[in-house]
Short mmCIF file of C-alpha atoms in Angstrom, two decimals:
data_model
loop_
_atom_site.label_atom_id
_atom_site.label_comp_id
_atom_site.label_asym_id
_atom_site.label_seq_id
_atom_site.Cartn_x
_atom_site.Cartn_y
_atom_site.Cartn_z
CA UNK A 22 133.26 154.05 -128.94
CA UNK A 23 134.35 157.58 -128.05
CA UNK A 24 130.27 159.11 -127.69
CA UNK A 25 130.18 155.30 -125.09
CA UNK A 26 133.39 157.34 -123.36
CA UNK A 27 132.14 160.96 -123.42
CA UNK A 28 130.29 161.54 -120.37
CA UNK A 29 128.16 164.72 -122.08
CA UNK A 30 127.40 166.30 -125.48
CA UNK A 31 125.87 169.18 -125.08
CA UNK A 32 124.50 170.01 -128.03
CA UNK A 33 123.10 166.46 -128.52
CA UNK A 34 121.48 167.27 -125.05
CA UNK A 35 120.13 170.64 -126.48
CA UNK A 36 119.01 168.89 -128.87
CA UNK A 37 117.11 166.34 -126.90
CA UNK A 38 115.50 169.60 -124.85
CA UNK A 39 113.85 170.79 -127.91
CA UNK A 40 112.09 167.58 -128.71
CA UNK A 41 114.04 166.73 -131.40
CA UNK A 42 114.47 162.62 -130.94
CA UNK A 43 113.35 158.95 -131.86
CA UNK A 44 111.15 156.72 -130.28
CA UNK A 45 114.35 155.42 -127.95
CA UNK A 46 115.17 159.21 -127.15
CA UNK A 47 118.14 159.43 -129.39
CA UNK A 48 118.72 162.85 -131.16
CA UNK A 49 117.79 162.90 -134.58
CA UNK A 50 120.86 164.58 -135.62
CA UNK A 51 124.27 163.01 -135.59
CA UNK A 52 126.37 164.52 -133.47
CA UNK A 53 129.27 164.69 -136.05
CA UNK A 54 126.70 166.76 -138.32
CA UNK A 55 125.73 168.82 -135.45
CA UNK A 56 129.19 169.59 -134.25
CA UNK A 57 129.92 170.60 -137.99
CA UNK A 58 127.17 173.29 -138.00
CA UNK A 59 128.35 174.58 -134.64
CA UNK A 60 132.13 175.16 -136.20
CA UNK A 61 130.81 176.18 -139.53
CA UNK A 62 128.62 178.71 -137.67
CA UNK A 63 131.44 180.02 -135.26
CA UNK A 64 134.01 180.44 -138.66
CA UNK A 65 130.82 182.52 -140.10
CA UNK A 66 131.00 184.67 -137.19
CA UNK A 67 134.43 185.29 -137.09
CA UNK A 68 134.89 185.90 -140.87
CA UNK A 69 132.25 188.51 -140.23
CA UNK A 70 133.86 189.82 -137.17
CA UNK A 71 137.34 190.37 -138.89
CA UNK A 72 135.64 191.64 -142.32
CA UNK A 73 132.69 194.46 -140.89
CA UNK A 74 135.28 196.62 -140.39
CA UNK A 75 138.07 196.58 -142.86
CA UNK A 76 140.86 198.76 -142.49
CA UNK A 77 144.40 199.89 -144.37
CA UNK A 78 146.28 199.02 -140.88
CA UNK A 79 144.67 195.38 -139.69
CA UNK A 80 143.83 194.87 -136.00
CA UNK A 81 142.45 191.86 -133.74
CA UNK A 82 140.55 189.53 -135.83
CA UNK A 83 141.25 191.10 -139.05
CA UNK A 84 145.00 191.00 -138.01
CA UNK A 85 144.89 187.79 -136.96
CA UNK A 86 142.91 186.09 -140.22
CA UNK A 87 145.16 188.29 -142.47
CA UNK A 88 148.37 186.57 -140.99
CA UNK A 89 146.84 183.19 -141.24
CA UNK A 90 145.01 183.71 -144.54
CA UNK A 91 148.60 185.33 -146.25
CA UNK A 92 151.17 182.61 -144.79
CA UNK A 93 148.63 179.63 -146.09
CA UNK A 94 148.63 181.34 -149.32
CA UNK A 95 152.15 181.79 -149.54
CA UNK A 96 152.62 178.18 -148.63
CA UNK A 97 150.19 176.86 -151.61
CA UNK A 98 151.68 179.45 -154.15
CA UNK A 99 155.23 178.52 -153.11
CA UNK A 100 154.53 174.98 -153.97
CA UNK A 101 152.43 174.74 -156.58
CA UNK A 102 153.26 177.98 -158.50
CA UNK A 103 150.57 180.70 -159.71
CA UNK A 104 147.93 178.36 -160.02
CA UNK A 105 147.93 177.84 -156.35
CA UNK A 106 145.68 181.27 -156.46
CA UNK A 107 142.80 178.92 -158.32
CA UNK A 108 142.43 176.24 -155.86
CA UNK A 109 143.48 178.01 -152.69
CA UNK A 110 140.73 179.45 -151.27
CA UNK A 111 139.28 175.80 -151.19
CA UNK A 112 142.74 174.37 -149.19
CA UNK A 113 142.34 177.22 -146.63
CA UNK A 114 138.80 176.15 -146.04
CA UNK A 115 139.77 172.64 -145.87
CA UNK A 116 142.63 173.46 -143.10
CA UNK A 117 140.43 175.82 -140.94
CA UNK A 118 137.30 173.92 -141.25
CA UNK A 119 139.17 170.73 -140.33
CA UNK A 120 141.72 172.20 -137.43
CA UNK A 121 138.39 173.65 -135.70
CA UNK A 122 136.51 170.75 -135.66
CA UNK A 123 139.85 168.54 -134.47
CA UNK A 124 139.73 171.19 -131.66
CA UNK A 125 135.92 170.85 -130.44
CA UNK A 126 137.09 167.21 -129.19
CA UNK A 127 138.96 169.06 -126.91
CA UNK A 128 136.47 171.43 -125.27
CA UNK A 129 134.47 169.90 -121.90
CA UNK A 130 130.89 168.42 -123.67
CA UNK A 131 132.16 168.58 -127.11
CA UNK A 132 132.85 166.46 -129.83
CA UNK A 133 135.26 166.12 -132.99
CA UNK A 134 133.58 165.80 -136.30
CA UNK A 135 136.42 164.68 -137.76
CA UNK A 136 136.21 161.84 -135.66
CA UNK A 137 133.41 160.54 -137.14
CA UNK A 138 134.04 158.90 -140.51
CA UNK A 139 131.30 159.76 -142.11
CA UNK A 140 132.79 163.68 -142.09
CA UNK A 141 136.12 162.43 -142.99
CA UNK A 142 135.06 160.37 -146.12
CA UNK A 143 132.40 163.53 -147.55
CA UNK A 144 135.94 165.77 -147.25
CA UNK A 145 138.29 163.18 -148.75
CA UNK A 146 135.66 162.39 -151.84
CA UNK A 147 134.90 166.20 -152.60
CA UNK A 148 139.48 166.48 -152.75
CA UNK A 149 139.36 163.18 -155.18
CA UNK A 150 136.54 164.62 -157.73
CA UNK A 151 137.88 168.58 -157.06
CA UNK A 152 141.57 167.98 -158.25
CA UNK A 153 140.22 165.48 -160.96
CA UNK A 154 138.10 168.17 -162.09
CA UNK A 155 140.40 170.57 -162.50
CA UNK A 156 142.89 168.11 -164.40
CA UNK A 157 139.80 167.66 -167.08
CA UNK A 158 139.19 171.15 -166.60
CA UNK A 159 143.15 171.92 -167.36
CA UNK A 160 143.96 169.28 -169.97
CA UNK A 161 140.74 167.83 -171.60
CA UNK A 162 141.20 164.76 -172.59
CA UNK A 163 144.52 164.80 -172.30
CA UNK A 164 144.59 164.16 -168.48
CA UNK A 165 143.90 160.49 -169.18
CA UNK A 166 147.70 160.69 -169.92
CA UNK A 167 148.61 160.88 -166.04
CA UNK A 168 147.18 157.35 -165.70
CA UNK A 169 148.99 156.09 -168.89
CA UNK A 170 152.51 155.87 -167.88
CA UNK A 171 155.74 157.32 -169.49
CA UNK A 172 155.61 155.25 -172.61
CA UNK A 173 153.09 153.98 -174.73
CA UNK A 174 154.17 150.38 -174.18
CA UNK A 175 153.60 150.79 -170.55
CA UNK A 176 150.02 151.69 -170.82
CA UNK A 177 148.12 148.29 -169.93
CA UNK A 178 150.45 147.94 -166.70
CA UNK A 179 150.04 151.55 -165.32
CA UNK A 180 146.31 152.31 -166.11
CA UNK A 181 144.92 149.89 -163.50
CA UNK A 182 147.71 150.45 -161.00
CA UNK A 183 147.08 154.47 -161.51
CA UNK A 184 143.43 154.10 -160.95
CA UNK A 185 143.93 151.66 -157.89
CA UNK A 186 146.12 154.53 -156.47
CA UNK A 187 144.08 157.37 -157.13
CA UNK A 188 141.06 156.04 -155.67
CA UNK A 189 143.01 154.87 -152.79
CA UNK A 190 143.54 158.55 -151.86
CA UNK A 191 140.23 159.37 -150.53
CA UNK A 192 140.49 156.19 -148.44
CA UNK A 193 144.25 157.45 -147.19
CA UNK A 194 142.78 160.90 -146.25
CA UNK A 195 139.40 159.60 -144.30
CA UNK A 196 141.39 156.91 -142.35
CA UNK A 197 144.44 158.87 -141.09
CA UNK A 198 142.22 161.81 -140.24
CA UNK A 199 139.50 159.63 -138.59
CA UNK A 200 142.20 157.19 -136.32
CA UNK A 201 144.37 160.27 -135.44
CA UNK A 202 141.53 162.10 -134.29
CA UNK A 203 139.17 159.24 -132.80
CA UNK A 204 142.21 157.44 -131.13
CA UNK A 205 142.69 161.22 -129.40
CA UNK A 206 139.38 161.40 -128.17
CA UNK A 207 139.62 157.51 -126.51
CA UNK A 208 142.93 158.58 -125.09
CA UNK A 209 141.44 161.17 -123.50
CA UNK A 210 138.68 160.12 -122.19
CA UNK A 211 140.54 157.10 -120.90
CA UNK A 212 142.77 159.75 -119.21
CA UNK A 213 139.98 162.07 -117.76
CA UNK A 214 138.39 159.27 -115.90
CA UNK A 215 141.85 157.52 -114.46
CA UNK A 216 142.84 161.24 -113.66
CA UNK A 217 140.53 164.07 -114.49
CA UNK A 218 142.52 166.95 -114.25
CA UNK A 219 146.23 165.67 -113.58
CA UNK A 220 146.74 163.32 -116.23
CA UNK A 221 144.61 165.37 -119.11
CA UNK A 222 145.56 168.92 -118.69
CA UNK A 223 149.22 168.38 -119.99
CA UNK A 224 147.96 166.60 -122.92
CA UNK A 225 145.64 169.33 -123.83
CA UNK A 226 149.09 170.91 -125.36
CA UNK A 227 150.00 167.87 -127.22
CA UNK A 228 146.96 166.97 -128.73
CA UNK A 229 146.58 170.51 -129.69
CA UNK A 230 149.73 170.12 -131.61
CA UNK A 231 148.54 166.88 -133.14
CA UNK A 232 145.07 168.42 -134.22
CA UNK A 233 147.26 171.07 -136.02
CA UNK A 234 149.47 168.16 -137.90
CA UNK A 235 146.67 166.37 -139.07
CA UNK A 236 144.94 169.34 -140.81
CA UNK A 237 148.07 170.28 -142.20
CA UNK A 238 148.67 166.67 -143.48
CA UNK A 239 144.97 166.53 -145.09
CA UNK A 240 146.03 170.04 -146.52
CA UNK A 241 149.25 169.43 -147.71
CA UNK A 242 148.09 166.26 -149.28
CA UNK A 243 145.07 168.06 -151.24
CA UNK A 244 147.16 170.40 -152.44
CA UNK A 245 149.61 167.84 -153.77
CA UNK A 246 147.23 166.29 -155.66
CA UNK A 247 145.74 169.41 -157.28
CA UNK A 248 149.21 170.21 -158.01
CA UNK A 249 149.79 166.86 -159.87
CA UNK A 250 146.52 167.71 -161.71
CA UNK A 251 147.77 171.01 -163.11
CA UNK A 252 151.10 169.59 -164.35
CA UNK A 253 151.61 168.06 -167.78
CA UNK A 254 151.78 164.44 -168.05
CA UNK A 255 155.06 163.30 -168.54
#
């Protein structure tokens, strides 16, 4: 529905220059996949930028990456203790990755991965087996005691009702993300054509804000669960 509302994609239109289509003339790419490359290939450039020339006293880019890179850091480590140091390199990858490509909704021609579900549900299923790993990982066979309940006695009832919840996660994480994000993109499309520059350049600010919350939910809830994988059964 939102591609039917976008007037332009411009890389799907690059794409079309170079040949690169199906009988009807549709790009043989996805444009959440080729959206994804662009932001993946932008973060590569940056991470260069602020690491070819490293200095003792940080400026521009490297500055700027150090600041974000620390306080995310100190966030995970604050919550889920020294372990945090493990798994966080994969969280801050998560938040970036997904905050940029909220963002690219926002720019004239582009698009938001994120609201595509496809993107959404490869994201949320690599969290569910990544924090199950590292509770196998952590406890052996042990772990199957987070699914077992306090007591012994309680085992039958909570086993099913644990694995109904934990595979309802990576359905929580690729629906929130997805309507959040694809209900932004309607909204503003809706609002560019009543009122093209009026009615959508104040919103710019607020869905900015809302592209923020919604990484930082999908982060905050990954690292919640990897933190529930390192601790002990009880």
């Amino acid at each position: 529905m939102a591609e039917g509302l976008h007037p332009i994609f411009l890389l799907e239109e690059a794409v079309k220059m170079i040949g690169l289509v199906d009988a009807h003339g549709h790009s043989l790419i996805p444009n959440n996949v080729l959206y994804s490359w662009a932001v993946m290939g932008i973060l590569i450039f940056f991470g260069w930028l602020a690491t070819k020339n490293i200095s003792m006293v940080p400026k521009g880019a490297q500055n700027f990456f150090e600041f974000l890179i620390g306080s995310l850091e100190d966030f995970v480590v604050t919550n889920m203790g020294e372990d945090g140091r493990k798994v966080f390199p994969v969280l801050a990858t998560l938040f970036i990755y997904i905050f940029c490509c909220n963002v690219s909704g926002l720019i004239p021609g582009g698009d938001s991965p994120t609201a595509n579900i496809n993107t959404n549900a490869s994201m949320a299923i690599f969290v569910f087996l990544y924090y199950n790993y590292w509770g196998i990982r952590r406890h052996g066979i042990k772990y199957i005691k987070h699914f077992m309940g306090p007591y012994w006695w309680l085992a039958p009832i909570m086993f099913p009702i644990e694995i109904v919840s934990h595979l309802a996660r990576p359905l929580s994480l690729t629906l929130r993300l997805f309507g959040n994000i694809m209900g932004e993109d309607i909204v503003l499309a809706l609002l560019f054509i009543l009122a093209p520059v009026v009615s959508t350049l104040p919103m710019y600010f607020l869905f900015l804000l809302a592209d923020f919350i919604q990484a930082f939910v999908f982060f905050m809830l990954s690292m919640l669960y990897l933190k529930g994988a390192f601790e002990e059964a009880h």
